[in-house]
Amino acid sequence: MARAHTEHALSEPGTEAPPEPEDISVEVSHQVVGRSPWELFWRRFRRDRFAVGGAFVVIFMFLIAILAPVIAGFTHGPNEVFLDRLDSFGIPTGPQSGFPFGVDTAGRDLFIRVIYGARTSLFIAFFATGIATVIGVTLGMLAGFFRGKTDTVISRTIDVVLSLPVLLLALGLVSACGLEKNGCLGGIIKPGLLLISYVIGLFSWPYIARIVRGQVLSLREKEFIESARSLGSTNRRIMFREVLPNVAAPIIVYTTLIIPNNILFEAALSFLGVGVPPTTPSWGKELSDAGTIFTVAWWMMLFPGLFLFFTTLAFNLVGDGLRDALDPRTGG
Amino acid sequence: MPDVFPGGSLGKGRKTKQLRTRKGEGGYVRRYIGVLALVAALGLVAAACGGDNGGTTGGSGSTASGASGELQPGGTVELAMLGDVSAAFDPQKEYYSVTWEWYRCCLLRTLLSYVGRTTAEGGADLNPDIATDLPEVSSDGLTYTFTLKSGVNYGDPFGDVQVTSGDIVRALEREADPDASVGGYNFYYNIIDGFSDFGDGKADSIKGLETPDDSTLVVHLSEPAGYLPYLFAMAATAPIPPNGDAPLGAAEGHTKDYGRFLVATGPYQFAGSENLDFSVPADEQTPVAGYEPGRSVQLVRNPNYDPSTDGLRPAYPDGFNITIGGDNNDLYNKVQAGELDGVVDGIVPPPVLRQYSTDPTLQPLLHINPSDAVRYISFNMAQPPFDDIHVRKAWNLALDKAGMRTLRGGESVGEIAGHIMVNSLENNLLADYDPYPTPNSAGDINAAKEEMKQSKYDTDGDGVCDDPSCQDMLAVTDEADPYPDQAALIQQNMEPLGITLDVKSFERTTMYNKCNEPPAHVAVCLGPAWGKDFPDGYTFADPLFGSAAIFPSCCNYGLVGASSDLLSKAGYDVTDVPSADDQIKSANQQTGDARFQAWADLDTNLMEQVVPWVPYLFDNNVDITSTRIINYSFDQFAGLAAYDQYAIAPDAQS
């Protein structure tokens, strides 16, 4: 997972490529207009048609996730069972009037299950990514800013986490913490969506941490940091006021790129049967349910699969677009 | 017991005796072998890549028939098992229907045994096997006398040794040893006088077992127990040959692994048994080649077996090759393609079941038989709101039993259950009995609400529970399909009663453990099933409703008959629950038709006065065979195909 990000991370710091001249040349030929960084970003991003398309898909997914209960009001509840939509062998029936995506093995409307699945996926993706970002930025900042022993300890921890067999460990953790109603670690981690989010977050922070560390390492040598320091700023102030705003762009980019990975991670866990609780809709679980029956019920694999595919693709496109727009030095 | 609707977690839906074993000083423990979800998922991928070979078998189904006129011995049957047996074929430990069938059909003879047929064909009746006749019973019901046939010899390497009564005693002494019988069912034998004393090391021999000569075994009981003869049809009493002066004979030194040195008495033995050498110390012996744990089993004919001493086993095939492992769907594809003759412990996938049920050429290859098991929902009677009988009755009325069956695969997977004990154990006395009938067995929410109105948890009498205990009650089920689907239906059925469930799903063994532990405070257990050990109602009574079967023993999940002391220790406010102990005890003293009636009375009482369950399905065993197999028989005892009666078409024997 996220091998590509790691490579970017390694090539990121210190590559002081010359600024792209094209923007400037375009502008001098016209009236010179002062543009804010935000405007510059938006102009660049808008030109990337794939990124804009991805953004529309992401927004669409958000909308259906938020509006799922409203949509359910017009169709069916996500756990409403329609036994008459199963044949006499309990095999589900396909797309039909009232059930555009067909029904699943329990006779539930697959359409509304997939819509609700967007809720699960997006919730976990954002919550887990949030956890990963907070941990990653904090530790990356500390490591890059203080260097020395702090850096050694944090960097080696990153190496250790990256070398863990993530999926196996996550399987174990989720099973162990899902056994008791009170969860594990004295009730801090409870079974359910949050548990999955914690586990996923726990394994995806190192990517962010590495990137932030690299950026901070180069930034802390810059003149404006020197001047802040000579003016008597505290370390904390330098970190929050001077360094953090300058690493915001890569953080946003790589956070966006981690989201699709986390969506897939949740799907994988649910596919393997340790994900979300049994009645909670999830794309990964729908795919897993389809596994034994897709030869006679293709819709059970197609629709959740398509939604998973397009959401993941959209986040990746948006992430790439953001990177190009926020950080033109990397080119592309 | 068969789970007919496979899904994400294959390999867990194993057909097993989902029964209990006594652990240490007395815990019954489920004997499911869990398979990692990961393995199952990888298998799914493999199945997905394997494609669909369906259709290749069409048209050749006409060779399959039940006709037994021209059955010829010969050929080797190719089978697959999804998982290994539970205790590596150790007869004192194996508490698993699959192994029991391999013992019965093929490997081990016992004093009494079964014919490998359905109940209607006499498959539940005991027949003499090593014994000359059924045992003579003394008038007080305390003494049973068995006489042994002469000329019953062991398989290799003891081909010239004849079975004696002392060999049966040897097996029982091994069964009494808690180390040798760990995970087994030795609790059934405690009625033999001195059995537990020997096991505890308090005696040098089992006082209640006498061998006046080599062909006579006298068994003395400490109390009358009508089920005793059944115990001598179980593999734990299969003879173990003597070996020098070692007390345990050939099993000496093999406390943990006798199964891999098993000396057969049946028509088959493990391939390579002739190379077993019991003359060297146990730790220098080489296990038999015909069983590689986790990989394969190979059975060949036992050259020392004399069919004239055996009226129970036709033993048509020359041998069996059984692979262990694989993916359920994939294995059934192989059966359809003719690469395998059958899957021993698999679950026929719904699409395959539909294909075989609807295609007339394939129908003869589909075999559906009642497996003498019940599926049910179990209430924790000490956990509000289930301490109120009206709530429990309301569930019985609200549940859509027909829907529960549809989610398992439809009508072929079983019969809707109106009571607890399977009909064959009650001689069909309650065949039409259902104290909570609903239209089409689909549940009746109005009747359920009427019942709920009488409950103390419905204070305003509107038929809807208004107590907080009805909200988000902890419900536990199996994570394998179709249990989560069934949980969704149950939730939907109970919602109009004001009941909402917090459903947690677990790997099957964990689920059973959760349901069984009173401190876990599971309110309702959605996924259990129960099958008989032997054809007597006792196996549906004491282990399920006796107070002795409450944790750390097993399987009385509803806490029927729990003492107030036990309840308070487990943290319950409820101090009093109904008990069935006295009725079980008195029923067990009956014999003959009165015994059937006593079990039926117990069943009625449980359904109407105690109400610890919603029973919803009497399970069927669903099996398909390849076109090579022209004779199929169902063994009611193990609830599986009788493999010795598989016959391969003469033109397919090469």
CSV table of N, CA and C in Angstrom, one decimal, chain B residues 422-532:
chain,number,residue,atom,x,y,z
B,422,VAL,N,-35.9,-33.9,17.6
B,422,VAL,CA,-36.2,-34.3,16.3
B,422,VAL,C,-37.2,-35.5,16.4
B,423,ASN,N,-38.1,-35.6,15.4
B,423,ASN,CA,-39.2,-36.5,15.5
B,423,ASN,C,-38.8,-38.0,15.6
B,424,SER,N,-37.7,-38.3,15.0
B,424,SER,CA,-37.3,-39.8,15.1
B,424,SER,C,-36.9,-40.2,16.5
B,425,LEU,N,-36.5,-39.3,17.3
B,425,LEU,CA,-36.2,-39.6,18.7
B,425,LEU,C,-37.4,-39.7,19.6
B,426,GLU,N,-38.6,-39.3,19.1
B,426,GLU,CA,-39.8,-39.4,19.8
B,426,GLU,C,-40.8,-40.3,19.1
B,427,ASN,N,-40.3,-41.1,18.2
B,427,ASN,CA,-41.1,-42.0,17.4
B,427,ASN,C,-42.3,-41.3,16.7
B,428,ASN,N,-42.0,-40.0,16.3
B,428,ASN,CA,-43.0,-39.2,15.6
B,428,ASN,C,-44.2,-38.9,16.5
B,429,LEU,N,-44.1,-39.0,17.8
B,429,LEU,CA,-45.3,-38.7,18.6
B,429,LEU,C,-45.7,-37.2,18.5
B,430,LEU,N,-44.8,-36.3,18.3
B,430,LEU,CA,-45.1,-34.9,18.2
B,430,LEU,C,-44.9,-34.4,16.7
B,431,ALA,N,-45.1,-35.3,15.8
B,431,ALA,CA,-44.8,-34.9,14.4
B,431,ALA,C,-45.6,-33.7,14.0
B,432,ASP,N,-46.9,-33.6,14.5
B,432,ASP,CA,-47.7,-32.5,14.0
B,432,ASP,C,-47.9,-31.4,15.1
B,433,TYR,N,-47.0,-31.5,16.1
B,433,TYR,CA,-47.2,-30.6,17.3
B,433,TYR,C,-46.4,-29.3,17.1
B,434,ASP,N,-47.1,-28.2,17.3
B,434,ASP,CA,-46.5,-26.9,17.3
B,434,ASP,C,-47.3,-25.9,18.1
B,435,PRO,N,-46.9,-25.6,19.3
B,435,PRO,CA,-47.7,-24.8,20.2
B,435,PRO,C,-47.8,-23.3,19.8
B,436,TYR,N,-46.9,-23.0,18.8
B,436,TYR,CA,-47.0,-21.6,18.4
B,436,TYR,C,-47.2,-21.5,16.8
B,437,PRO,N,-48.3,-22.1,16.4
B,437,PRO,CA,-48.5,-22.1,14.9
B,437,PRO,C,-48.7,-20.7,14.4
B,438,THR,N,-48.2,-20.4,13.2
B,438,THR,CA,-48.5,-19.2,12.5
B,438,THR,C,-48.8,-19.5,11.1
B,439,PRO,N,-49.5,-18.6,10.4
B,439,PRO,CA,-49.9,-18.9,9.0
B,439,PRO,C,-48.6,-19.1,8.1
B,440,ASN,N,-48.6,-20.2,7.4
B,440,ASN,CA,-47.4,-20.5,6.6
B,440,ASN,C,-46.1,-20.5,7.3
B,441,SER,N,-46.2,-20.6,8.6
B,441,SER,CA,-44.9,-20.6,9.5
B,441,SER,C,-44.2,-19.3,9.3
B,442,ALA,N,-44.9,-18.2,8.9
B,442,ALA,CA,-44.2,-17.0,8.5
B,442,ALA,C,-44.2,-16.0,9.7
B,443,GLY,N,-44.7,-16.4,10.9
B,443,GLY,CA,-44.8,-15.5,12.0
B,443,GLY,C,-46.1,-14.7,12.0
B,444,ASP,N,-46.5,-14.4,13.2
B,444,ASP,CA,-47.8,-13.7,13.3
B,444,ASP,C,-47.7,-12.6,14.3
B,445,ILE,N,-47.4,-11.4,13.8
B,445,ILE,CA,-47.1,-10.3,14.7
B,445,ILE,C,-48.2,-9.9,15.6
B,446,ASN,N,-49.5,-10.1,15.2
B,446,ASN,CA,-50.6,-9.8,16.1
B,446,ASN,C,-50.6,-10.7,17.2
B,447,ALA,N,-50.5,-12.0,17.0
B,447,ALA,CA,-50.5,-13.0,18.1
B,447,ALA,C,-49.3,-12.7,19.0
B,448,ALA,N,-48.2,-12.3,18.4
B,448,ALA,CA,-47.0,-12.0,19.2
B,448,ALA,C,-47.3,-10.8,20.1
B,449,LYS,N,-47.9,-9.8,19.6
B,449,LYS,CA,-48.2,-8.6,20.4
B,449,LYS,C,-49.2,-8.9,21.5
B,450,GLU,N,-50.2,-9.8,21.2
B,450,GLU,CA,-51.1,-10.2,22.3
B,450,GLU,C,-50.3,-10.9,23.4
B,451,GLU,N,-49.3,-11.7,23.1
B,451,GLU,CA,-48.5,-12.3,24.1
B,451,GLU,C,-47.7,-11.3,24.9
B,452,MET,N,-47.1,-10.3,24.1
B,452,MET,CA,-46.3,-9.3,24.7
B,452,MET,C,-47.1,-8.4,25.7
B,453,LYS,N,-48.4,-8.2,25.4
B,453,LYS,CA,-49.2,-7.4,26.3
B,453,LYS,C,-49.3,-8.0,27.7
B,454,GLN,N,-49.1,-9.3,27.8
B,454,GLN,CA,-49.2,-9.9,29.1
B,454,GLN,C,-47.8,-9.8,29.9
B,455,SER,N,-46.9,-9.2,29.2
B,455,SER,CA,-45.5,-9.2,29.8
B,455,SER,C,-45.4,-8.0,30.7
B,456,LYS,N,-44.6,-8.1,31.8
B,456,LYS,CA,-44.4,-7.0,32.7
B,456,LYS,C,-43.5,-5.9,32.0
B,457,TYR,N,-42.9,-6.3,30.8
B,457,TYR,CA,-42.1,-5.3,30.2
B,457,TYR,C,-42.9,-4.4,29.2
B,458,ASP,N,-44.2,-4.7,29.1
B,458,ASP,CA,-45.1,-3.9,28.3
B,458,ASP,C,-46.1,-3.2,29.2
B,459,THR,N,-45.7,-2.1,29.8
B,459,THR,CA,-46.5,-1.5,30.9
B,459,THR,C,-47.8,-0.9,30.4
B,460,ASP,N,-47.8,-0.4,29.2
B,460,ASP,CA,-49.0,0.3,28.7
B,460,ASP,C,-49.9,-0.6,27.9
B,461,GLY,N,-49.5,-1.9,27.8
B,461,GLY,CA,-50.4,-2.9,27.2
B,461,GLY,C,-50.7,-2.7,25.7
B,462,ASP,N,-49.7,-2.1,25.0
B,462,ASP,CA,-50.0,-1.9,23.5
B,462,ASP,C,-49.3,-3.0,22.7
B,463,GLY,N,-48.7,-4.0,23.3
B,463,GLY,CA,-48.1,-5.1,22.6
B,463,GLY,C,-46.7,-4.8,22.2
B,464,VAL,N,-46.2,-3.6,22.7
B,464,VAL,CA,-44.8,-3.2,22.3
B,464,VAL,C,-44.0,-3.1,23.6
B,465,CYS,N,-42.9,-3.8,23.6
B,465,CYS,CA,-42.1,-3.7,24.9
B,465,CYS,C,-41.6,-2.3,25.0
B,466,ASP,N,-41.8,-1.7,26.3
B,466,ASP,CA,-41.3,-0.4,26.5
B,466,ASP,C,-40.3,-0.3,27.6
B,467,ASP,N,-39.6,-1.4,27.8
B,467,ASP,CA,-38.6,-1.4,28.9
B,467,ASP,C,-37.2,-1.2,28.2
B,468,PRO,N,-36.3,-0.5,28.9
B,468,PRO,CA,-35.0,-0.3,28.2
B,468,PRO,C,-34.3,-1.6,27.9
B,469,SER,N,-34.6,-2.7,28.6
B,469,SER,CA,-33.9,-4.0,28.4
B,469,SER,C,-34.2,-4.5,27.0
B,470,CYS,N,-35.3,-4.0,26.4
B,470,CYS,CA,-35.6,-4.5,25.0
B,470,CYS,C,-34.8,-3.8,24.0
B,471,GLN,N,-34.1,-2.7,24.4
B,471,GLN,CA,-33.3,-2.0,23.4
B,471,GLN,C,-31.9,-2.5,23.3
B,472,ASP,N,-31.4,-2.7,22.1
B,472,ASP,CA,-30.0,-3.1,21.8
B,472,ASP,C,-29.6,-4.2,22.7
B,473,MET,N,-30.4,-5.2,22.8
B,473,MET,CA,-30.0,-6.4,23.6
B,473,MET,C,-29.0,-7.2,22.8
B,474,LEU,N,-28.0,-7.7,23.6
B,474,LEU,CA,-26.8,-8.4,23.0
B,474,LEU,C,-27.2,-9.7,22.4
B,475,ALA,N,-27.1,-9.8,21.1
B,475,ALA,CA,-27.4,-11.0,20.3
B,475,ALA,C,-26.1,-11.5,19.7
B,476,VAL,N,-25.9,-12.8,19.8
B,476,VAL,CA,-24.6,-13.3,19.2
B,476,VAL,C,-25.0,-14.3,18.2
B,477,THR,N,-24.2,-14.3,17.1
B,477,THR,CA,-24.4,-15.3,16.0
B,477,THR,C,-23.1,-15.6,15.3
B,478,ASP,N,-23.2,-16.6,14.4
B,478,ASP,CA,-22.1,-17.1,13.7
B,478,ASP,C,-21.8,-16.1,12.5
B,479,GLU,N,-20.5,-15.9,12.2
B,479,GLU,CA,-20.2,-14.9,11.2
B,479,GLU,C,-20.3,-15.5,9.8
B,480,ALA,N,-20.4,-16.8,9.7
B,480,ALA,CA,-20.5,-17.5,8.4
B,480,ALA,C,-21.9,-17.3,7.9
B,481,ASP,N,-22.0,-17.3,6.5
B,481,ASP,CA,-23.3,-17.2,5.9
B,481,ASP,C,-24.0,-18.6,6.2
B,482,PRO,N,-25.4,-18.5,6.3
B,482,PRO,CA,-26.3,-17.4,6.2
B,482,PRO,C,-26.7,-16.8,7.5
B,483,TYR,N,-25.9,-17.0,8.6
B,483,TYR,CA,-26.4,-16.5,9.9
B,483,TYR,C,-26.5,-14.9,9.9
B,484,PRO,N,-25.6,-14.2,9.3
B,484,PRO,CA,-25.9,-12.7,9.4
B,484,PRO,C,-27.1,-12.3,8.6
B,485,ASP,N,-27.4,-13.0,7.5
B,485,ASP,CA,-28.7,-12.8,6.8
B,485,ASP,C,-29.9,-13.1,7.7
B,486,GLN,N,-29.8,-14.2,8.4
B,486,GLN,CA,-30.9,-14.6,9.3
B,486,GLN,C,-31.0,-13.6,10.4
B,487,ALA,N,-29.9,-13.1,10.9
B,487,ALA,CA,-30.0,-12.1,11.9
B,487,ALA,C,-30.8,-10.8,11.5
B,488,ALA,N,-30.6,-10.5,10.2
B,488,ALA,CA,-31.3,-9.3,9.7
B,488,ALA,C,-32.8,-9.6,9.7
B,489,LEU,N,-33.2,-10.8,9.3
B,489,LEU,CA,-34.6,-11.2,9.3
B,489,LEU,C,-35.2,-11.2,10.7
B,490,ILE,N,-34.4,-11.7,11.7
B,490,ILE,CA,-34.8,-11.8,13.1
B,490,ILE,C,-35.1,-10.3,13.6
B,491,GLN,N,-34.1,-9.5,13.3
B,491,GLN,CA,-34.3,-8.1,13.7
B,491,GLN,C,-35.5,-7.5,13.1
B,492,GLN,N,-35.8,-7.8,11.9
B,492,GLN,CA,-37.0,-7.2,11.3
B,492,GLN,C,-38.3,-7.8,11.9
B,493,ASN,N,-38.2,-9.1,12.2
B,493,ASN,CA,-39.4,-9.7,12.8
B,493,ASN,C,-39.7,-9.2,14.2
B,494,MET,N,-38.6,-8.8,15.0
B,494,MET,CA,-38.8,-8.5,16.4
B,494,MET,C,-39.1,-7.0,16.6
B,495,GLU,N,-38.7,-6.2,15.6
B,495,GLU,CA,-38.8,-4.7,15.7
B,495,GLU,C,-40.3,-4.3,16.1
B,496,PRO,N,-41.3,-4.8,15.5
B,496,PRO,CA,-42.7,-4.4,15.9
B,496,PRO,C,-43.0,-4.7,17.3
B,497,LEU,N,-42.2,-5.6,18.0
B,497,LEU,CA,-42.5,-5.8,19.4
B,497,LEU,C,-41.7,-4.9,20.3
B,498,GLY,N,-41.1,-3.9,19.6
B,498,GLY,CA,-40.3,-2.9,20.4
B,498,GLY,C,-38.9,-3.5,20.8
B,499,ILE,N,-38.5,-4.5,20.1
B,499,ILE,CA,-37.2,-5.1,20.5
B,499,ILE,C,-36.2,-4.8,19.4
B,500,THR,N,-35.0,-4.3,19.8
B,500,THR,CA,-33.9,-4.1,18.9
B,500,THR,C,-32.7,-4.9,19.4
B,501,LEU,N,-31.9,-5.3,18.4
B,501,LEU,CA,-30.8,-6.2,18.7
B,501,LEU,C,-29.5,-5.5,18.4
B,502,ASP,N,-28.5,-5.8,19.3
B,502,ASP,CA,-27.1,-5.4,19.0
B,502,ASP,C,-26.5,-6.7,18.6
B,503,VAL,N,-26.4,-7.0,17.3
B,503,VAL,CA,-25.9,-8.3,16.8
B,503,VAL,C,-24.4,-8.3,16.7
B,504,LYS,N,-23.8,-9.3,17.4
B,504,LYS,CA,-22.3,-9.5,17.2
B,504,LYS,C,-22.1,-10.8,16.6
B,505,SER,N,-21.2,-10.9,15.6
B,505,SER,CA,-21.0,-12.2,14.9
B,505,SER,C,-19.6,-12.6,15.2
B,506,PHE,N,-19.4,-13.9,15.4
B,506,PHE,CA,-18.1,-14.5,15.7
B,506,PHE,C,-17.9,-15.7,14.9
B,507,GLU,N,-16.6,-16.1,14.9
B,507,GLU,CA,-16.3,-17.5,14.4
B,507,GLU,C,-17.0,-18.5,15.2
B,508,ARG,N,-17.4,-19.6,14.6
B,508,ARG,CA,-18.4,-20.4,15.2
B,508,ARG,C,-18.1,-20.9,16.7
B,509,THR,N,-16.8,-21.4,16.9
B,509,THR,CA,-16.4,-21.8,18.2
B,509,THR,C,-16.6,-20.7,19.2
B,510,THR,N,-16.2,-19.5,18.8
B,510,THR,CA,-16.3,-18.4,19.7
B,510,THR,C,-17.7,-18.1,20.0
B,511,MET,N,-18.6,-18.2,19.0
B,511,MET,CA,-20.0,-17.9,19.2
B,511,MET,C,-20.5,-18.9,20.3
B,512,TYR,N,-20.2,-20.1,20.1
B,512,TYR,CA,-20.7,-21.1,21.1
B,512,TYR,C,-20.2,-20.8,22.5
B,513,ASN,N,-18.9,-20.5,22.6
B,513,ASN,CA,-18.4,-20.1,23.9
B,513,ASN,C,-19.1,-18.9,24.5
B,514,LYS,N,-19.3,-17.9,23.7
B,514,LYS,CA,-20.0,-16.7,24.2
B,514,LYS,C,-21.4,-17.1,24.7
B,515,CYS,N,-22.1,-17.9,23.9
B,515,CYS,CA,-23.5,-18.2,24.3
B,515,CYS,C,-23.5,-19.0,25.6
B,516,ASN,N,-22.4,-19.8,25.8
B,516,ASN,CA,-22.4,-20.7,26.9
B,516,ASN,C,-21.9,-20.1,28.2
B,517,GLU,N,-21.2,-18.9,28.2
B,517,GLU,CA,-20.7,-18.3,29.4
B,517,GLU,C,-21.7,-17.4,30.0
B,518,PRO,N,-22.2,-17.8,31.2
B,518,PRO,CA,-23.2,-16.9,31.8
B,518,PRO,C,-22.7,-15.5,32.1
B,519,PRO,N,-21.4,-15.3,32.5
B,519,PRO,CA,-21.0,-13.9,32.7
B,519,PRO,C,-20.9,-13.0,31.5
B,520,ALA,N,-21.0,-13.6,30.3
B,520,ALA,CA,-21.0,-12.8,29.1
B,520,ALA,C,-22.3,-12.1,28.9
B,521,HIS,N,-23.3,-12.5,29.6
B,521,HIS,CA,-24.7,-11.8,29.6
B,521,HIS,C,-25.2,-11.7,28.2
B,522,VAL,N,-25.0,-12.7,27.4
B,522,VAL,CA,-25.6,-12.6,26.0
B,522,VAL,C,-27.1,-12.9,26.2
B,523,ALA,N,-27.9,-12.0,25.6
B,523,ALA,CA,-29.3,-12.1,25.9
B,523,ALA,C,-29.9,-13.2,25.0
B,524,VAL,N,-29.5,-13.3,23.8
B,524,VAL,CA,-30.1,-14.2,22.9
B,524,VAL,C,-29.0,-14.7,21.9
B,525,CYS,N,-29.0,-16.0,21.7
B,525,CYS,CA,-28.0,-16.7,20.8
B,525,CYS,C,-28.7,-17.1,19.5
B,526,LEU,N,-28.3,-16.5,18.4
B,526,LEU,CA,-29.1,-16.7,17.2
B,526,LEU,C,-28.7,-17.8,16.3
B,527,GLY,N,-27.5,-18.4,16.6
B,527,GLY,CA,-27.0,-19.3,15.6
B,527,GLY,C,-26.7,-20.7,16.0
B,528,PRO,N,-27.2,-21.2,17.1
B,528,PRO,CA,-26.9,-22.6,17.5
B,528,PRO,C,-27.7,-23.7,16.7
B,529,ALA,N,-27.1,-24.9,16.7
B,529,ALA,CA,-27.8,-26.0,16.2
B,529,ALA,C,-27.3,-27.2,17.1
B,530,TRP,N,-28.1,-28.3,17.0
B,530,TRP,CA,-27.8,-29.4,17.9
B,530,TRP,C,-28.2,-30.7,17.1
B,531,GLY,N,-27.2,-31.6,17.1
B,531,GLY,CA,-27.5,-32.9,16.5
B,531,GLY,C,-27.4,-34.0,17.6
B,532,LYS,N,-28.0,-35.2,17.3
B,532,LYS,CA,-27.9,-36.3,18.3
B,532,LYS,C,-26.5,-36.9,18.3
